[in-house]
Amino acid sequence: MPRLPFITFEGSEGCGKSTQVQRLAARLQRSGVPYLVTREPGGTPIGETIRELLQFAPHNSAMTPETEFLLFEASRSQLVREIIKPALERGVCVIADRFFDSTTVYQGAARKLNRKMVERLNAFAVGDCVPDITFVLDVDAGTAESRMEKPRKADRMEQQPAEFYERVREAYHELAKGEPNRIVLIDGSRNADEIESEIWKMLCSRFSALTTNPQS
Ligand code: TMP
């Protein structure tokens, strides 16, 4: 019996990925497929402390790009070993709200850290735990802005200039071009129902283990 897939969701703030993560989880639940959802940064007690530090710590406005990069990798390496790998080995499908492509795009392309270093540390943090499929929800800046939860205080990562998010979007496009077998670029400007069914169709066609319903 083939193992259940490791699925990741990516995209810039306001792209609708968290909605699609929840909708996919609900589908798996209805189909009797065992699954778990993770988010980054976070997903473990250590990771959630790192998340707080990255987003809201009072002194974090002075955080250097290098520190930020290492904290994301630290959170991820904990999540992979504590949660994701053991779950996949137990035969559970894993849906991750962000994974190493976020670091490639945000710290590598948008913050302009050394690309090779980002690749090496990504590889070190995840080991052999690489996603089977990655959905990048692609939206333009205007759509993203209109979808951001309001009113609430923007966290540190959401206080970047417009060019930062343009670089994020471009970098996701480039990644998708470079790894067409793993990364699927989804037009995130459509309504959530359409996107959900496109994602589900693609998953069912690629991973037979999802439709053979392991618990029935
Ligand atoms: P989210 O909870 O809306 O997905 O936000 C997480 C923020 O952290 C978002 O601004 C992207 C950022 N981020 C990085 O910059 N690098 C990373 O490796 C990860 C996982 C997230």
mmCIF file of C-alpha atoms and ligand atoms in Angstrom:
data_model
loop_
_atom_site.group_PDB
_atom_site.id
_atom_site.type_symbol
_atom_site.label_atom_id
_atom_site.label_comp_id
_atom_site.label_asym_id
_atom_site.label_seq_id
_atom_site.Cartn_x
_atom_site.Cartn_y
_atom_site.Cartn_z
ATOM 1 C CA MET A 1 0.000 0.000 0.000
ATOM 2 C CA PRO A 2 1.578 3.348 -1.019
ATOM 3 C CA ARG A 3 2.118 5.780 1.854
ATOM 4 C CA LEU A 4 -0.072 8.835 2.241
ATOM 5 C CA PRO A 5 1.414 12.047 0.838
ATOM 6 C CA PHE A 6 3.188 14.954 2.477
ATOM 7 C CA ILE A 7 1.390 18.013 1.051
ATOM 8 C CA THR A 8 2.545 21.612 1.532
ATOM 9 C CA PHE A 9 0.788 24.921 0.903
ATOM 10 C CA GLU A 10 2.641 28.110 0.077
ATOM 11 C CA GLY A 11 1.963 31.673 -0.998
ATOM 12 C CA SER A 12 2.161 35.235 0.223
ATOM 13 C CA GLU A 13 0.061 36.701 3.025
ATOM 14 C CA GLY A 14 -3.606 36.916 2.056
ATOM 15 C CA CYS A 15 -3.337 34.266 -0.693
ATOM 16 C CA GLY A 16 -5.994 32.040 0.879
ATOM 17 C CA LYS A 17 -3.737 29.092 1.731
ATOM 18 C CA SER A 18 -5.009 28.670 5.285
ATOM 19 C CA THR A 19 -8.597 28.405 3.983
ATOM 20 C CA GLN A 20 -7.493 25.712 1.518
ATOM 21 C CA VAL A 21 -5.578 23.858 4.224
ATOM 22 C CA GLN A 22 -8.766 23.713 6.324
ATOM 23 C CA ARG A 23 -10.887 22.651 3.369
ATOM 24 C CA LEU A 24 -8.498 19.873 2.411
ATOM 25 C CA ALA A 25 -8.418 18.685 6.022
ATOM 26 C CA ALA A 26 -12.228 18.556 6.031
ATOM 27 C CA ARG A 27 -12.215 16.492 2.814
ATOM 28 C CA LEU A 28 -9.722 14.021 4.239
ATOM 29 C CA GLN A 29 -11.808 13.774 7.394
ATOM 30 C CA ARG A 30 -14.950 12.976 5.349
ATOM 31 C CA SER A 31 -13.022 10.417 3.297
ATOM 32 C CA GLY A 32 -11.714 8.644 6.399
ATOM 33 C CA VAL A 33 -8.085 9.418 5.567
ATOM 34 C CA PRO A 34 -5.896 9.935 8.665
ATOM 35 C CA TYR A 35 -4.210 13.317 8.468
ATOM 36 C CA LEU A 36 -2.619 16.055 10.469
ATOM 37 C CA VAL A 37 -2.093 19.743 9.823
ATOM 38 C CA THR A 38 1.049 21.661 10.740
ATOM 39 C CA ARG A 39 1.947 25.319 10.487
ATOM 40 C CA GLU A 40 5.224 27.168 10.266
ATOM 41 C CA PRO A 41 6.784 28.740 12.084
ATOM 42 C CA GLY A 42 5.394 26.737 14.992
ATOM 43 C CA GLY A 43 3.654 23.382 15.280
ATOM 44 C CA THR A 44 5.618 22.179 18.342
ATOM 45 C CA PRO A 45 6.054 23.794 21.782
ATOM 46 C CA ILE A 46 9.586 24.873 20.799
ATOM 47 C CA GLY A 47 8.364 26.066 17.396
ATOM 48 C CA GLU A 48 5.496 28.104 18.873
ATOM 49 C CA THR A 49 7.961 29.907 21.168
ATOM 50 C CA ILE A 50 10.104 30.669 18.122
ATOM 51 C CA ARG A 51 6.980 31.915 16.274
ATOM 52 C CA GLU A 52 6.227 34.355 19.072
ATOM 53 C CA LEU A 53 9.815 35.586 18.964
ATOM 54 C CA LEU A 54 9.727 36.038 15.182
ATOM 55 C CA GLN A 55 6.400 37.811 15.083
ATOM 56 C CA PHE A 56 5.721 39.719 18.281
ATOM 57 C CA ALA A 57 8.687 39.876 20.679
ATOM 58 C CA PRO A 58 9.131 43.529 21.792
ATOM 59 C CA HIS A 59 12.796 43.614 20.778
ATOM 60 C CA ASN A 60 12.346 41.811 17.446
ATOM 61 C CA SER A 61 12.305 44.905 15.222
ATOM 62 C CA ALA A 62 16.104 44.782 15.455
ATOM 63 C CA MET A 63 16.276 41.156 14.308
ATOM 64 C CA THR A 64 18.837 40.610 11.565
ATOM 65 C CA PRO A 65 17.896 38.640 8.413
ATOM 66 C CA GLU A 66 20.471 36.000 9.438
ATOM 67 C CA THR A 67 18.864 35.520 12.871
ATOM 68 C CA GLU A 68 15.413 35.370 11.308
ATOM 69 C CA PHE A 69 16.621 32.737 8.820
ATOM 70 C CA LEU A 70 18.145 30.534 11.534
ATOM 71 C CA LEU A 71 15.027 30.775 13.702
ATOM 72 C CA PHE A 72 12.794 29.589 10.845
ATOM 73 C CA GLU A 73 15.162 26.675 10.221
ATOM 74 C CA ALA A 74 15.269 25.821 13.934
ATOM 75 C CA SER A 75 11.483 25.756 14.132
ATOM 76 C CA ARG A 76 11.337 23.553 11.026
ATOM 77 C CA SER A 77 13.966 21.050 12.105
ATOM 78 C CA GLN A 78 12.043 20.480 15.347
ATOM 79 C CA LEU A 79 8.725 20.117 13.513
ATOM 80 C CA VAL A 80 10.119 17.595 11.022
ATOM 81 C CA ARG A 81 11.594 15.296 13.662
ATOM 82 C CA GLU A 82 8.961 15.661 16.363
ATOM 83 C CA ILE A 83 5.817 15.639 14.226
ATOM 84 C CA ILE A 84 6.026 15.292 10.438
ATOM 85 C CA LYS A 85 8.353 12.317 9.945
ATOM 86 C CA PRO A 86 6.802 10.181 12.683
ATOM 87 C CA ALA A 87 3.317 10.921 11.288
ATOM 88 C CA LEU A 88 4.255 9.919 7.728
ATOM 89 C CA GLU A 89 5.881 6.750 9.081
ATOM 90 C CA ARG A 90 2.661 5.907 10.968
ATOM 91 C CA GLY A 91 0.736 6.176 7.690
ATOM 92 C CA VAL A 92 -0.756 9.615 8.302
ATOM 93 C CA CYS A 93 -1.166 12.211 5.550
ATOM 94 C CA VAL A 94 0.536 15.500 6.486
ATOM 95 C CA ILE A 95 -0.714 18.897 5.308
ATOM 96 C CA ALA A 96 1.775 21.669 6.059
ATOM 97 C CA ASP A 97 0.835 25.348 6.045
ATOM 98 C CA ARG A 98 4.262 26.528 4.795
ATOM 99 C CA PHE A 99 7.528 24.578 4.641
ATOM 100 C CA PHE A 100 11.021 25.120 3.264
ATOM 101 C CA ASP A 101 9.907 26.913 0.087
ATOM 102 C CA SER A 102 8.880 29.822 2.339
ATOM 103 C CA THR A 103 12.491 30.200 3.448
ATOM 104 C CA THR A 104 13.783 29.995 -0.124
ATOM 105 C CA VAL A 105 11.366 32.736 -1.117
ATOM 106 C CA TYR A 106 11.209 35.039 1.931
ATOM 107 C CA GLN A 107 14.744 34.809 3.279
ATOM 108 C CA GLY A 108 16.496 33.846 0.030
ATOM 109 C CA ALA A 109 14.770 35.948 -2.643
ATOM 110 C CA ALA A 110 13.034 38.709 -0.672
ATOM 111 C CA ARG A 111 15.666 39.287 2.050
ATOM 112 C CA LYS A 112 18.422 38.444 -0.432
ATOM 113 C CA LEU A 113 20.394 36.061 1.747
ATOM 114 C CA ASN A 114 22.902 33.816 0.029
ATOM 115 C CA ARG A 115 20.916 31.374 -2.080
ATOM 116 C CA LYS A 116 23.329 28.440 -1.663
ATOM 117 C CA MET A 117 23.350 28.895 2.112
ATOM 118 C CA VAL A 118 19.538 28.885 2.176
ATOM 119 C CA GLU A 119 19.496 25.676 0.118
ATOM 120 C CA ARG A 120 22.055 24.014 2.387
ATOM 121 C CA LEU A 121 20.309 24.901 5.623
ATOM 122 C CA ASN A 122 16.919 23.961 4.223
ATOM 123 C CA ALA A 123 18.360 20.551 3.376
ATOM 124 C CA PHE A 124 19.975 20.255 6.821
ATOM 125 C CA ALA A 125 16.718 21.152 8.597
ATOM 126 C CA VAL A 126 14.483 18.704 6.722
ATOM 127 C CA GLY A 127 16.829 15.773 5.952
ATOM 128 C CA ASP A 128 14.972 13.397 3.648
ATOM 129 C CA CYS A 129 11.558 14.796 4.553
ATOM 130 C CA VAL A 130 10.650 16.521 1.273
ATOM 131 C CA PRO A 131 7.045 17.295 0.235
ATOM 132 C CA ASP A 132 5.425 15.038 -2.354
ATOM 133 C CA ILE A 133 3.420 17.954 -3.709
ATOM 134 C CA THR A 134 3.319 21.698 -3.049
ATOM 135 C CA PHE A 135 0.463 24.038 -3.929
ATOM 136 C CA VAL A 136 1.449 27.675 -4.361
ATOM 137 C CA LEU A 137 -1.592 29.939 -4.208
ATOM 138 C CA ASP A 138 -0.802 32.838 -6.460
ATOM 139 C CA VAL A 139 -2.567 36.198 -6.031
ATOM 140 C CA ASP A 140 -1.664 39.751 -6.980
ATOM 141 C CA ALA A 141 -0.881 42.308 -4.309
ATOM 142 C CA GLY A 142 -4.317 43.986 -4.521
ATOM 143 C CA THR A 143 -6.205 40.709 -3.961
ATOM 144 C CA ALA A 144 -3.900 39.752 -1.107
ATOM 145 C CA GLU A 145 -4.359 43.119 0.591
ATOM 146 C CA SER A 146 -8.149 42.913 0.370
ATOM 147 C CA ARG A 147 -8.117 39.467 1.995
ATOM 148 C CA MET A 148 -5.888 40.243 4.974
ATOM 149 C CA GLU A 149 -7.747 39.977 8.283
ATOM 150 C CA LYS A 150 -8.707 43.416 9.518
ATOM 151 C CA PRO A 151 -8.682 45.048 11.904
ATOM 152 C CA ARG A 152 -5.717 43.531 13.689
ATOM 153 C CA LYS A 153 -2.179 44.584 14.402
ATOM 154 C CA ALA A 154 0.172 43.530 11.576
ATOM 155 C CA ASP A 155 2.994 41.329 12.852
ATOM 156 C CA ARG A 156 6.641 42.037 12.029
ATOM 157 C CA MET A 157 6.608 39.860 8.885
ATOM 158 C CA GLU A 158 3.578 41.734 7.542
ATOM 159 C CA GLN A 159 5.173 45.166 7.813
ATOM 160 C CA GLN A 160 7.349 44.962 4.716
ATOM 161 C CA PRO A 161 7.282 47.357 1.747
ATOM 162 C CA ALA A 162 5.346 46.412 -1.420
ATOM 163 C CA GLU A 163 8.539 45.443 -3.325
ATOM 164 C CA PHE A 164 9.213 42.747 -0.720
ATOM 165 C CA TYR A 165 5.930 40.984 -1.595
ATOM 166 C CA GLU A 166 6.576 41.460 -5.306
ATOM 167 C CA ARG A 167 9.884 39.614 -4.883
ATOM 168 C CA VAL A 168 8.060 36.906 -2.896
ATOM 169 C CA ARG A 169 5.545 36.411 -5.695
ATOM 170 C CA GLU A 170 8.175 36.338 -8.435
ATOM 171 C CA ALA A 171 10.290 33.864 -6.482
ATOM 172 C CA TYR A 172 7.347 31.469 -6.090
ATOM 173 C CA HIS A 173 6.833 31.628 -9.868
ATOM 174 C CA GLU A 174 10.490 30.827 -10.452
ATOM 175 C CA LEU A 175 10.432 27.938 -7.998
ATOM 176 C CA ALA A 176 7.363 26.477 -9.691
ATOM 177 C CA LYS A 177 9.077 26.693 -13.078
ATOM 178 C CA GLY A 178 12.182 24.971 -11.726
ATOM 179 C CA GLU A 179 10.327 22.077 -10.061
ATOM 180 C CA PRO A 180 7.222 21.442 -12.168
ATOM 181 C CA ASN A 181 6.777 17.882 -10.889
ATOM 182 C CA ARG A 182 6.462 18.906 -7.249
ATOM 183 C CA ILE A 183 5.149 22.472 -7.322
ATOM 184 C CA VAL A 184 1.703 23.350 -8.669
ATOM 185 C CA LEU A 185 0.922 27.025 -9.182
ATOM 186 C CA ILE A 186 -2.751 27.687 -8.481
ATOM 187 C CA ASP A 187 -4.634 30.832 -9.530
ATOM 188 C CA GLY A 188 -5.703 31.966 -6.062
ATOM 189 C CA SER A 189 -7.892 34.811 -7.299
ATOM 190 C CA ARG A 190 -10.815 32.445 -8.031
ATOM 191 C CA ASN A 191 -13.430 31.507 -5.473
ATOM 192 C CA ALA A 192 -12.499 29.086 -2.711
ATOM 193 C CA ASP A 193 -14.832 26.297 -3.956
ATOM 194 C CA GLU A 194 -13.207 26.189 -7.390
ATOM 195 C CA ILE A 195 -9.719 26.148 -5.924
ATOM 196 C CA GLU A 196 -10.649 23.428 -3.460
ATOM 197 C CA SER A 197 -11.973 21.148 -6.171
ATOM 198 C CA GLU A 198 -8.957 21.711 -8.445
ATOM 199 C CA ILE A 199 -6.640 20.764 -5.584
ATOM 200 C CA TRP A 200 -8.670 17.695 -4.651
ATOM 201 C CA LYS A 201 -8.845 16.462 -8.269
ATOM 202 C CA MET A 202 -5.116 16.795 -8.653
ATOM 203 C CA LEU A 203 -4.408 14.994 -5.375
ATOM 204 C CA CYS A 204 -6.722 12.100 -6.229
ATOM 205 C CA SER A 205 -5.146 11.681 -9.650
ATOM 206 C CA ARG A 206 -1.612 11.639 -8.242
ATOM 207 C CA PHE A 207 -2.005 9.709 -4.990
ATOM 208 C CA SER A 208 -4.094 6.573 -5.211
ATOM 209 C CA ALA A 209 -3.718 6.031 -1.445
ATOM 210 C CA LEU A 210 -6.080 8.979 -0.882
ATOM 211 C CA THR A 211 -8.952 7.368 -2.734
ATOM 212 C CA THR A 212 -8.512 3.782 -1.559
ATOM 213 C CA ASN A 213 -9.711 5.038 1.831
ATOM 214 C CA PRO A 214 -7.367 3.427 4.340
ATOM 215 C CA GLN A 215 -9.913 3.334 7.177
ATOM 216 C CA SER A 216 -12.846 1.767 5.319
HETATM 217 P P1 TMP B 1 1.452 32.998 8.033
HETATM 218 O O1 TMP B 1 1.110 32.513 9.400
HETATM 219 O O2 TMP B 1 0.513 34.017 7.472
HETATM 220 O O3 TMP B 1 1.744 31.902 7.076
HETATM 221 O O4 TMP B 1 2.761 33.878 8.228
HETATM 222 C C1 TMP B 1 3.991 33.393 8.506
HETATM 223 C C2 TMP B 1 4.976 34.489 8.154
HETATM 224 O O5 TMP B 1 6.298 33.990 8.273
HETATM 225 C C3 TMP B 1 4.843 34.982 6.734
HETATM 226 O O6 TMP B 1 5.121 36.368 6.702
HETATM 227 C C4 TMP B 1 5.945 34.278 5.980
HETATM 228 C C5 TMP B 1 6.981 34.146 7.034
HETATM 229 N N1 TMP B 1 7.904 33.035 6.845
HETATM 230 C C6 TMP B 1 9.201 33.288 6.391
HETATM 231 O O7 TMP B 1 9.569 34.444 6.164
HETATM 232 N N2 TMP B 1 10.059 32.244 6.248
HETATM 233 C C7 TMP B 1 9.695 30.953 6.524
HETATM 234 O O8 TMP B 1 10.512 30.031 6.376
HETATM 235 C C8 TMP B 1 8.340 30.705 6.993
HETATM 236 C C9 TMP B 1 7.901 29.312 7.306
HETATM 237 C C10 TMP B 1 7.491 31.768 7.134
#
